[in-house]
Amino acid sequence: MKKILISLLFVLVSAVCANAQLLYRVSGADLKKPSYVFGTFHLANSPFADKIAGVRQALDATDQVYGELNFDVMLNPDSMQVMQKHMLLPEGKTLKTVLTPEQYKKLDAVLVDYMGVGLSNPMVAQ
């Protein structure tokens, strides 16, 4: 009985603390702009996020958003079509036209590190 009571108390305290710690602001002296991490979002549906103080303001102030994908939704043909559309560059655009020279150089270095070839390789550049 004592173990059950302690376990129940632990679960209750964890639930109360977790509710208050879903949105984290990451900032520091060397950062030009803060970043935000929204933790444990996969446990709740989308409308839930709108009820948490500060989420809407954080999203409105961001340049980019990264998130998880539900694997079952990802395999849906309609979802795959939408993702493919956003994975390809617009017609007539290349990496050289959408990246700054500095970004292009960084990408080339990463490709060389991970793949052993860079953007100067015709197969990679294509």
mmCIF file of N, CA and C in Angstrom:
data_model
loop_
_atom_site.group_PDB
_atom_site.id
_atom_site.type_symbol
_atom_site.label_atom_id
_atom_site.label_comp_id
_atom_site.label_asym_id
_atom_site.label_seq_id
_atom_site.Cartn_x
_atom_site.Cartn_y
_atom_site.Cartn_z
ATOM 1 N N MET A 1 0.822 -1.195 0.000
ATOM 2 C CA MET A 1 0.000 0.000 0.000
ATOM 3 C C MET A 1 0.869 1.264 0.000
ATOM 4 N N LYS A 2 1.954 1.179 0.773
ATOM 5 C CA LYS A 2 2.855 2.326 0.868
ATOM 6 C C LYS A 2 3.494 2.627 -0.492
ATOM 7 N N LYS A 3 3.877 1.580 -1.228
ATOM 8 C CA LYS A 3 4.474 1.763 -2.551
ATOM 9 C C LYS A 3 3.482 2.389 -3.517
ATOM 10 N N ILE A 4 2.232 1.975 -3.449
ATOM 11 C CA ILE A 4 1.200 2.527 -4.339
ATOM 12 C C ILE A 4 0.983 4.000 -4.037
ATOM 13 N N LEU A 5 0.931 4.370 -2.774
ATOM 14 C CA LEU A 5 0.726 5.761 -2.375
ATOM 15 C C LEU A 5 1.902 6.633 -2.834
ATOM 16 N N ILE A 6 3.122 6.136 -2.659
ATOM 17 C CA ILE A 6 4.303 6.893 -3.087
ATOM 18 C C ILE A 6 4.319 7.017 -4.610
ATOM 19 N N SER A 7 3.967 5.961 -5.321
ATOM 20 C CA SER A 7 3.917 6.003 -6.781
ATOM 21 C C SER A 7 2.877 6.999 -7.265
ATOM 22 N N LEU A 8 1.717 6.997 -6.636
ATOM 23 C CA LEU A 8 0.651 7.941 -6.996
ATOM 24 C C LEU A 8 1.091 9.374 -6.759
ATOM 25 N N LEU A 9 1.736 9.616 -5.643
ATOM 26 C CA LEU A 9 2.227 10.956 -5.330
ATOM 27 C C LEU A 9 3.268 11.399 -6.355
ATOM 28 N N PHE A 10 4.157 10.492 -6.736
ATOM 29 C CA PHE A 10 5.186 10.796 -7.738
ATOM 30 C C PHE A 10 4.559 11.163 -9.082
ATOM 31 N N VAL A 11 3.561 10.392 -9.498
ATOM 32 C CA VAL A 11 2.876 10.655 -10.766
ATOM 33 C C VAL A 11 2.172 12.005 -10.719
ATOM 34 N N LEU A 12 1.529 12.318 -9.618
ATOM 35 C CA LEU A 12 0.818 13.588 -9.478
ATOM 36 C C LEU A 12 1.785 14.766 -9.538
ATOM 37 N N VAL A 13 2.888 14.676 -8.816
ATOM 38 C CA VAL A 13 3.882 15.754 -8.825
ATOM 39 C C VAL A 13 4.488 15.902 -10.217
ATOM 40 N N SER A 14 4.779 14.801 -10.881
ATOM 41 C CA SER A 14 5.343 14.848 -12.234
ATOM 42 C C SER A 14 4.382 15.509 -13.206
ATOM 43 N N ALA A 15 3.108 15.177 -13.108
ATOM 44 C CA ALA A 15 2.107 15.752 -14.012
ATOM 45 C C ALA A 15 1.978 17.247 -13.803
ATOM 46 N N VAL A 16 1.977 17.701 -12.576
ATOM 47 C CA VAL A 16 1.853 19.130 -12.285
ATOM 48 C C VAL A 16 3.081 19.877 -12.775
ATOM 49 N N CYS A 17 4.269 19.332 -12.538
ATOM 50 C CA CYS A 17 5.509 19.986 -12.977
ATOM 51 C C CYS A 17 5.633 19.984 -14.491
ATOM 52 N N ALA A 18 5.244 18.903 -15.146
ATOM 53 C CA ALA A 18 5.367 18.804 -16.607
ATOM 54 C C ALA A 18 4.472 19.810 -17.293
ATOM 55 N N ASN A 19 3.299 20.080 -16.757
ATOM 56 C CA ASN A 19 2.369 21.025 -17.367
ATOM 57 C C ASN A 19 2.987 22.412 -17.448
ATOM 58 N N ALA A 20 3.796 22.763 -16.468
ATOM 59 C CA ALA A 20 4.383 24.102 -16.435
ATOM 60 C C ALA A 20 5.659 24.195 -17.253
ATOM 61 N N GLN A 21 6.166 23.099 -17.781
ATOM 62 C CA GLN A 21 7.459 23.126 -18.446
ATOM 63 C C GLN A 21 7.394 22.558 -19.861
ATOM 64 N N LEU A 22 6.478 23.034 -20.657
ATOM 65 C CA LEU A 22 6.383 22.577 -22.037
ATOM 66 C C LEU A 22 7.116 23.496 -23.001
ATOM 67 N N LEU A 23 7.186 24.770 -22.687
ATOM 68 C CA LEU A 23 7.826 25.741 -23.567
ATOM 69 C C LEU A 23 9.104 26.248 -22.910
ATOM 70 N N TYR A 24 10.232 26.020 -23.594
ATOM 71 C CA TYR A 24 11.524 26.444 -23.073
ATOM 72 C C TYR A 24 12.108 27.497 -23.997
ATOM 73 N N ARG A 25 12.650 28.555 -23.414
ATOM 74 C CA ARG A 25 13.324 29.601 -24.184
ATOM 75 C C ARG A 25 14.823 29.382 -24.038
ATOM 76 N N VAL A 26 15.524 29.324 -25.175
ATOM 77 C CA VAL A 26 16.970 29.128 -25.177
ATOM 78 C C VAL A 26 17.595 30.434 -25.623
ATOM 79 N N SER A 27 18.371 31.053 -24.725
ATOM 80 C CA SER A 27 19.019 32.318 -25.074
ATOM 81 C C SER A 27 20.385 32.353 -24.398
ATOM 82 N N GLY A 28 21.208 33.253 -24.856
ATOM 83 C CA GLY A 28 22.542 33.360 -24.283
ATOM 84 C C GLY A 28 23.291 34.529 -24.877
ATOM 85 N N ALA A 29 24.450 34.795 -24.338
ATOM 86 C CA ALA A 29 25.238 35.961 -24.737
ATOM 87 C C ALA A 29 25.639 35.924 -26.209
ATOM 88 N N ASP A 30 25.919 34.748 -26.748
ATOM 89 C CA ASP A 30 26.389 34.651 -28.128
ATOM 90 C C ASP A 30 25.256 34.482 -29.140
ATOM 91 N N LEU A 31 24.022 34.357 -28.675
ATOM 92 C CA LEU A 31 22.889 34.171 -29.587
ATOM 93 C C LEU A 31 22.297 35.518 -29.966
ATOM 94 N N LYS A 32 22.077 35.713 -31.260
ATOM 95 C CA LYS A 32 21.464 36.957 -31.720
ATOM 96 C C LYS A 32 19.978 36.989 -31.401
ATOM 97 N N LYS A 33 19.332 35.833 -31.505
ATOM 98 C CA LYS A 33 17.900 35.720 -31.230
ATOM 99 C C LYS A 33 17.661 34.468 -30.393
ATOM 100 N N PRO A 34 16.646 34.498 -29.550
ATOM 101 C CA PRO A 34 16.365 33.297 -28.763
ATOM 102 C C PRO A 34 15.734 32.204 -29.620
ATOM 103 N N SER A 35 15.867 30.984 -29.162
ATOM 104 C CA SER A 35 15.188 29.837 -29.770
ATOM 105 C C SER A 35 14.217 29.286 -28.743
ATOM 106 N N TYR A 36 13.261 28.515 -29.214
ATOM 107 C CA TYR A 36 12.276 27.926 -28.316
ATOM 108 C C TYR A 36 12.197 26.431 -28.566
ATOM 109 N N VAL A 37 12.042 25.674 -27.495
ATOM 110 C CA VAL A 37 11.846 24.233 -27.582
ATOM 111 C C VAL A 37 10.516 23.938 -26.904
ATOM 112 N N PHE A 38 9.637 23.299 -27.640
ATOM 113 C CA PHE A 38 8.338 22.926 -27.105
ATOM 114 C C PHE A 38 8.384 21.438 -26.839
ATOM 115 N N GLY A 39 8.531 21.058 -25.584
ATOM 116 C CA GLY A 39 8.746 19.665 -25.234
ATOM 117 C C GLY A 39 7.465 18.881 -25.037
ATOM 118 N N THR A 40 7.551 17.613 -25.263
ATOM 119 C CA THR A 40 6.467 16.636 -25.075
ATOM 120 C C THR A 40 5.205 16.983 -25.853
ATOM 121 N N PHE A 41 5.353 17.691 -26.956
ATOM 122 C CA PHE A 41 4.195 18.062 -27.763
ATOM 123 C C PHE A 41 3.514 16.837 -28.359
ATOM 124 N N HIS A 42 4.273 15.779 -28.598
ATOM 125 C CA HIS A 42 3.710 14.582 -29.210
ATOM 126 C C HIS A 42 2.674 13.901 -28.316
ATOM 127 N N LEU A 43 2.599 14.294 -27.062
ATOM 128 C CA LEU A 43 1.613 13.709 -26.156
ATOM 129 C C LEU A 43 0.247 14.372 -26.267
ATOM 130 N N ALA A 44 0.169 15.505 -26.958
ATOM 131 C CA ALA A 44 -1.087 16.254 -27.013
ATOM 132 C C ALA A 44 -1.436 16.592 -28.456
ATOM 133 N N ASN A 45 -2.691 16.950 -28.673
ATOM 134 C CA ASN A 45 -3.121 17.349 -30.013
ATOM 135 C C ASN A 45 -2.811 18.830 -30.254
ATOM 136 N N SER A 46 -2.943 19.292 -31.481
ATOM 137 C CA SER A 46 -2.572 20.662 -31.856
ATOM 138 C C SER A 46 -3.305 21.751 -31.070
ATOM 139 N N PRO A 47 -4.623 21.672 -30.913
ATOM 140 C CA PRO A 47 -5.305 22.734 -30.171
ATOM 141 C C PRO A 47 -4.786 22.900 -28.745
ATOM 142 N N PHE A 48 -4.216 21.852 -28.188
ATOM 143 C CA PHE A 48 -3.655 21.931 -26.842
ATOM 144 C C PHE A 48 -2.551 22.975 -26.772
ATOM 145 N N ALA A 49 -1.740 23.063 -27.809
ATOM 146 C CA ALA A 49 -0.614 24.001 -27.828
ATOM 147 C C ALA A 49 -1.089 25.447 -27.752
ATOM 148 N N ASP A 50 -2.226 25.749 -28.343
ATOM 149 C CA ASP A 50 -2.750 27.120 -28.322
ATOM 150 C C ASP A 50 -3.163 27.564 -26.925
ATOM 151 N N LYS A 51 -3.377 26.634 -26.027
ATOM 152 C CA LYS A 51 -3.820 26.959 -24.668
ATOM 153 C C LYS A 51 -2.656 27.238 -23.724
ATOM 154 N N ILE A 52 -1.433 27.016 -24.163
ATOM 155 C CA ILE A 52 -0.267 27.221 -23.306
ATOM 156 C C ILE A 52 0.245 28.644 -23.500
ATOM 157 N N ALA A 53 0.378 29.350 -22.402
ATOM 158 C CA ALA A 53 0.810 30.751 -22.445
ATOM 159 C C ALA A 53 2.170 30.880 -23.113
ATOM 160 N N GLY A 54 2.288 31.801 -24.050
ATOM 161 C CA GLY A 54 3.554 32.097 -24.693
ATOM 162 C C GLY A 54 3.832 31.348 -25.978
ATOM 163 N N VAL A 55 3.086 30.285 -26.267
ATOM 164 C CA VAL A 55 3.353 29.490 -27.472
ATOM 165 C C VAL A 55 3.065 30.300 -28.730
ATOM 166 N N ARG A 56 1.921 30.944 -28.793
ATOM 167 C CA ARG A 56 1.560 31.713 -29.988
ATOM 168 C C ARG A 56 2.573 32.825 -30.228
ATOM 169 N N GLN A 57 2.981 33.538 -29.174
ATOM 170 C CA GLN A 57 3.957 34.626 -29.321
ATOM 171 C C GLN A 57 5.309 34.077 -29.785
ATOM 172 N N ALA A 58 5.705 32.930 -29.252
ATOM 173 C CA ALA A 58 6.977 32.325 -29.657
ATOM 174 C C ALA A 58 6.932 31.917 -31.123
ATOM 175 N N LEU A 59 5.823 31.318 -31.561
ATOM 176 C CA LEU A 59 5.700 30.914 -32.965
ATOM 177 C C LEU A 59 5.677 32.123 -33.894
ATOM 178 N N ASP A 60 4.993 33.179 -33.482
ATOM 179 C CA ASP A 60 4.928 34.390 -34.305
ATOM 180 C C ASP A 60 6.297 35.061 -34.448
ATOM 181 N N ALA A 61 7.160 34.867 -33.463
ATOM 182 C CA ALA A 61 8.468 35.524 -33.476
ATOM 183 C C ALA A 61 9.563 34.661 -34.094
ATOM 184 N N THR A 62 9.233 33.478 -34.586
ATOM 185 C CA THR A 62 10.268 32.589 -35.101
ATOM 186 C C THR A 62 10.448 32.723 -36.608
ATOM 187 N N ASP A 63 11.641 32.384 -37.060
ATOM 188 C CA ASP A 63 11.943 32.351 -38.487
ATOM 189 C C ASP A 63 11.706 30.959 -39.057
ATOM 190 N N GLN A 64 11.938 29.927 -38.234
ATOM 191 C CA GLN A 64 11.813 28.546 -38.689
ATOM 192 C C GLN A 64 11.189 27.706 -37.578
ATOM 193 N N VAL A 65 10.494 26.663 -37.986
ATOM 194 C CA VAL A 65 9.898 25.730 -37.026
ATOM 195 C C VAL A 65 10.280 24.316 -37.457
ATOM 196 N N TYR A 66 10.723 23.517 -36.508
ATOM 197 C CA TYR A 66 11.048 22.118 -36.753
ATOM 198 C C TYR A 66 10.160 21.279 -35.844
ATOM 199 N N GLY A 67 9.769 20.126 -36.319
ATOM 200 C CA GLY A 67 8.913 19.289 -35.495
ATOM 201 C C GLY A 67 9.009 17.830 -35.848
ATOM 202 N N GLU A 68 8.213 17.065 -35.149
ATOM 203 C CA GLU A 68 8.167 15.628 -35.392
ATOM 204 C C GLU A 68 7.101 15.328 -36.431
ATOM 205 N N LEU A 69 7.261 14.195 -37.085
ATOM 206 C CA LEU A 69 6.249 13.719 -38.003
ATOM 207 C C LEU A 69 5.688 12.399 -37.481
ATOM 208 N N ASN A 70 4.394 12.262 -37.547
ATOM 209 C CA ASN A 70 3.767 10.998 -37.207
ATOM 210 C C ASN A 70 4.025 10.056 -38.380
ATOM 211 N N PHE A 71 4.697 8.940 -38.126
ATOM 212 C CA PHE A 71 5.112 8.040 -39.200
ATOM 213 C C PHE A 71 3.920 7.528 -40.007
ATOM 214 N N ASP A 72 2.791 7.266 -39.350
ATOM 215 C CA ASP A 72 1.610 6.784 -40.065
ATOM 216 C C ASP A 72 1.091 7.838 -41.044
ATOM 217 N N VAL A 73 1.106 9.091 -40.616
ATOM 218 C CA VAL A 73 0.653 10.185 -41.486
ATOM 219 C C VAL A 73 1.640 10.368 -42.637
ATOM 220 N N MET A 74 2.920 10.172 -42.340
ATOM 221 C CA MET A 74 3.954 10.343 -43.350
ATOM 222 C C MET A 74 3.799 9.352 -44.503
ATOM 223 N N LEU A 75 3.252 8.187 -44.223
ATOM 224 C CA LEU A 75 3.080 7.174 -45.260
ATOM 225 C C LEU A 75 1.807 7.369 -46.079
ATOM 226 N N ASN A 76 0.972 8.288 -45.664
ATOM 227 C CA ASN A 76 -0.245 8.604 -46.401
ATOM 228 C C ASN A 76 0.147 9.246 -47.737
ATOM 229 N N PRO A 77 -0.400 8.765 -48.872
ATOM 230 C CA PRO A 77 -0.011 9.319 -50.185
ATOM 231 C C PRO A 77 -0.217 10.828 -50.306
ATOM 232 N N ASP A 78 -1.279 11.358 -49.722
ATOM 233 C CA ASP A 78 -1.506 12.810 -49.793
ATOM 234 C C ASP A 78 -0.415 13.569 -49.035
ATOM 235 N N SER A 79 -0.052 13.051 -47.867
ATOM 236 C CA SER A 79 1.006 13.687 -47.079
ATOM 237 C C SER A 79 2.336 13.614 -47.807
ATOM 238 N N MET A 80 2.604 12.476 -48.423
ATOM 239 C CA MET A 80 3.866 12.314 -49.154
ATOM 240 C C MET A 80 3.954 13.312 -50.304
ATOM 241 N N GLN A 81 2.849 13.548 -50.967
ATOM 242 C CA GLN A 81 2.834 14.489 -52.094
ATOM 243 C C GLN A 81 3.132 15.908 -51.594
ATOM 244 N N VAL A 82 2.551 16.293 -50.481
ATOM 245 C CA VAL A 82 2.799 17.630 -49.923
ATOM 246 C C VAL A 82 4.258 17.761 -49.509
ATOM 247 N N MET A 83 4.798 16.723 -48.856
ATOM 248 C CA MET A 83 6.201 16.782 -48.421
ATOM 249 C C MET A 83 7.145 16.843 -49.613
ATOM 250 N N GLN A 84 6.880 16.062 -50.648
ATOM 251 C CA GLN A 84 7.745 16.080 -51.828
ATOM 252 C C GLN A 84 7.761 17.458 -52.476
ATOM 253 N N LYS A 85 6.619 18.106 -52.502
ATOM 254 C CA LYS A 85 6.517 19.438 -53.091
ATOM 255 C C LYS A 85 7.443 20.417 -52.365
ATOM 256 N N HIS A 86 7.544 20.274 -51.047
ATOM 257 C CA HIS A 86 8.357 21.193 -50.249
ATOM 258 C C HIS A 86 9.817 20.760 -50.134
ATOM 259 N N MET A 87 10.146 19.557 -50.604
ATOM 260 C CA MET A 87 11.529 19.083 -50.555
ATOM 261 C C MET A 87 12.316 19.479 -51.793
ATOM 262 N N LEU A 88 11.641 19.875 -52.850
ATOM 263 C CA LEU A 88 12.307 20.208 -54.099
ATOM 264 C C LEU A 88 12.412 21.717 -54.257
ATOM 265 N N LEU A 89 13.492 22.136 -54.883
ATOM 266 C CA LEU A 89 13.644 23.557 -55.182
ATOM 267 C C LEU A 89 12.677 23.959 -56.295
ATOM 268 N N PRO A 90 12.235 25.207 -56.290
ATOM 269 C CA PRO A 90 11.381 25.672 -57.386
ATOM 270 C C PRO A 90 12.094 25.540 -58.739
ATOM 271 N N GLU A 91 11.320 25.423 -59.791
ATOM 272 C CA GLU A 91 11.848 25.278 -61.147
ATOM 273 C C GLU A 91 12.855 26.388 -61.453
ATOM 274 N N GLY A 92 14.016 25.991 -61.956
ATOM 275 C CA GLY A 92 15.036 26.969 -62.343
ATOM 276 C C GLY A 92 15.952 27.400 -61.212
ATOM 277 N N LYS A 93 15.702 26.964 -59.987
ATOM 278 C CA LYS A 93 16.544 27.344 -58.844
ATOM 279 C C LYS A 93 17.557 26.237 -58.575
ATOM 280 N N THR A 94 18.726 26.636 -58.116
ATOM 281 C CA THR A 94 19.760 25.690 -57.710
ATOM 282 C C THR A 94 20.225 26.081 -56.311
ATOM 283 N N LEU A 95 21.050 25.229 -55.724
ATOM 284 C CA LEU A 95 21.576 25.558 -54.397
ATOM 285 C C LEU A 95 22.406 26.843 -54.439
ATOM 286 N N LYS A 96 23.089 27.070 -55.547
ATOM 287 C CA LYS A 96 23.885 28.297 -55.659
ATOM 288 C C LYS A 96 23.016 29.552 -55.705
ATOM 289 N N THR A 97 21.795 29.421 -56.204
ATOM 290 C CA THR A 97 20.928 30.608 -56.287
ATOM 291 C C THR A 97 20.128 30.848 -55.009
ATOM 292 N N VAL A 98 19.959 29.835 -54.170
ATOM 293 C CA VAL A 98 19.171 30.038 -52.947
ATOM 294 C C VAL A 98 20.027 30.155 -51.692
ATOM 295 N N LEU A 99 21.292 29.757 -51.770
ATOM 296 C CA LEU A 99 22.195 29.872 -50.629
ATOM 297 C C LEU A 99 23.195 30.997 -50.856
ATOM 298 N N THR A 100 23.613 31.615 -49.771
ATOM 299 C CA THR A 100 24.691 32.603 -49.865
ATOM 300 C C THR A 100 25.989 31.848 -50.147
ATOM 301 N N PRO A 101 27.009 32.531 -50.646
ATOM 302 C CA PRO A 101 28.293 31.842 -50.869
ATOM 303 C C PRO A 101 28.831 31.174 -49.594
ATOM 304 N N GLU A 102 28.636 31.818 -48.460
ATOM 305 C CA GLU A 102 29.096 31.242 -47.190
ATOM 306 C C GLU A 102 28.310 29.968 -46.852
ATOM 307 N N GLN A 103 27.000 29.991 -47.031
ATOM 308 C CA GLN A 103 26.173 28.810 -46.770
ATOM 309 C C GLN A 103 26.540 27.671 -47.729
ATOM 310 N N TYR A 104 26.766 28.015 -48.967
ATOM 311 C CA TYR A 104 27.129 27.010 -49.975
ATOM 312 C C TYR A 104 28.453 26.339 -49.598
ATOM 313 N N LYS A 105 29.401 27.143 -49.122
ATOM 314 C CA LYS A 105 30.704 26.617 -48.716
ATOM 315 C C LYS A 105 30.556 25.689 -47.499
ATOM 316 N N LYS A 106 29.700 26.079 -46.547
ATOM 317 C CA LYS A 106 29.464 25.243 -45.361
ATOM 318 C C LYS A 106 28.802 23.922 -45.744
ATOM 319 N N LEU A 107 27.826 23.990 -46.627
ATOM 320 C CA LEU A 107 27.155 22.774 -47.088
ATOM 321 C C LEU A 107 28.158 21.851 -47.780
ATOM 322 N N ASP A 108 29.011 22.418 -48.603
ATOM 323 C CA ASP A 108 30.025 21.633 -49.291
ATOM 324 C C ASP A 108 30.932 20.922 -48.281
ATOM 325 N N ALA A 109 31.332 21.633 -47.237
ATOM 326 C CA ALA A 109 32.210 21.045 -46.218
ATOM 327 C C ALA A 109 31.500 19.904 -45.475
ATOM 328 N N VAL A 110 30.229 20.075 -45.177
ATOM 329 C CA VAL A 110 29.466 19.027 -44.488
ATOM 330 C C VAL A 110 29.342 17.799 -45.375
ATOM 331 N N LEU A 111 29.060 18.008 -46.651
ATOM 332 C CA LEU A 111 28.950 16.876 -47.575
ATOM 333 C C LEU A 111 30.266 16.122 -47.700
ATOM 334 N N VAL A 112 31.361 16.861 -47.751
ATOM 335 C CA VAL A 112 32.672 16.217 -47.827
ATOM 336 C C VAL A 112 32.912 15.392 -46.561
ATOM 337 N N ASP A 113 32.562 15.959 -45.383
ATOM 338 C CA ASP A 113 32.758 15.236 -44.113
ATOM 339 C C ASP A 113 31.928 13.961 -44.042
ATOM 340 N N TYR A 114 30.672 14.041 -44.436
ATOM 341 C CA TYR A 114 29.765 12.907 -44.271
ATOM 342 C C TYR A 114 29.742 11.934 -45.453
ATOM 343 N N MET A 115 29.941 12.471 -46.663
ATOM 344 C CA MET A 115 29.822 11.620 -47.849
ATOM 345 C C MET A 115 31.152 11.366 -48.543
ATOM 346 N N GLY A 116 32.151 12.171 -48.221
ATOM 347 C CA GLY A 116 33.442 12.015 -48.858
ATOM 348 C C GLY A 116 33.551 12.731 -50.184
ATOM 349 N N VAL A 117 32.475 13.361 -50.637
ATOM 350 C CA VAL A 117 32.486 14.168 -51.870
ATOM 351 C C VAL A 117 31.693 15.443 -51.617
ATOM 352 N N GLY A 118 32.069 16.488 -52.337
ATOM 353 C CA GLY A 118 31.398 17.775 -52.167
ATOM 354 C C GLY A 118 30.570 18.169 -53.368
ATOM 355 N N LEU A 119 30.151 19.415 -53.368
ATOM 356 C CA LEU A 119 29.302 19.933 -54.425
ATOM 357 C C LEU A 119 30.034 20.096 -55.754
ATOM 358 N N SER A 120 31.345 19.992 -55.741
ATOM 359 C CA SER A 120 32.086 20.073 -57.003
ATOM 360 C C SER A 120 31.938 18.786 -57.802
ATOM 361 N N ASN A 121 31.537 17.701 -57.149
ATOM 362 C CA ASN A 121 31.285 16.430 -57.834
ATOM 363 C C ASN A 121 30.003 16.577 -58.659
ATOM 364 N N PRO A 122 30.046 16.316 -59.958
ATOM 365 C CA PRO A 122 28.873 16.498 -60.805
ATOM 366 C C PRO A 122 27.629 15.696 -60.368
ATOM 367 N N MET A 123 27.842 14.505 -59.818
ATOM 368 C CA MET A 123 26.706 13.702 -59.358
ATOM 369 C C MET A 123 26.025 14.332 -58.151
ATOM 370 N N VAL A 124 26.815 14.906 -57.253
ATOM 371 C CA VAL A 124 26.265 15.561 -56.059
ATOM 372 C C VAL A 124 25.622 16.887 -56.450
ATOM 373 N N ALA A 125 26.285 17.648 -57.283
ATOM 374 C CA ALA A 125 25.775 18.938 -57.702
ATOM 375 C C ALA A 125 24.434 18.826 -58.437
ATOM 376 N N GLN A 126 24.257 17.729 -59.113
ATOM 377 C CA GLN A 126 23.017 17.536 -59.874
ATOM 378 C C GLN A 126 21.868 17.345 -58.923
#
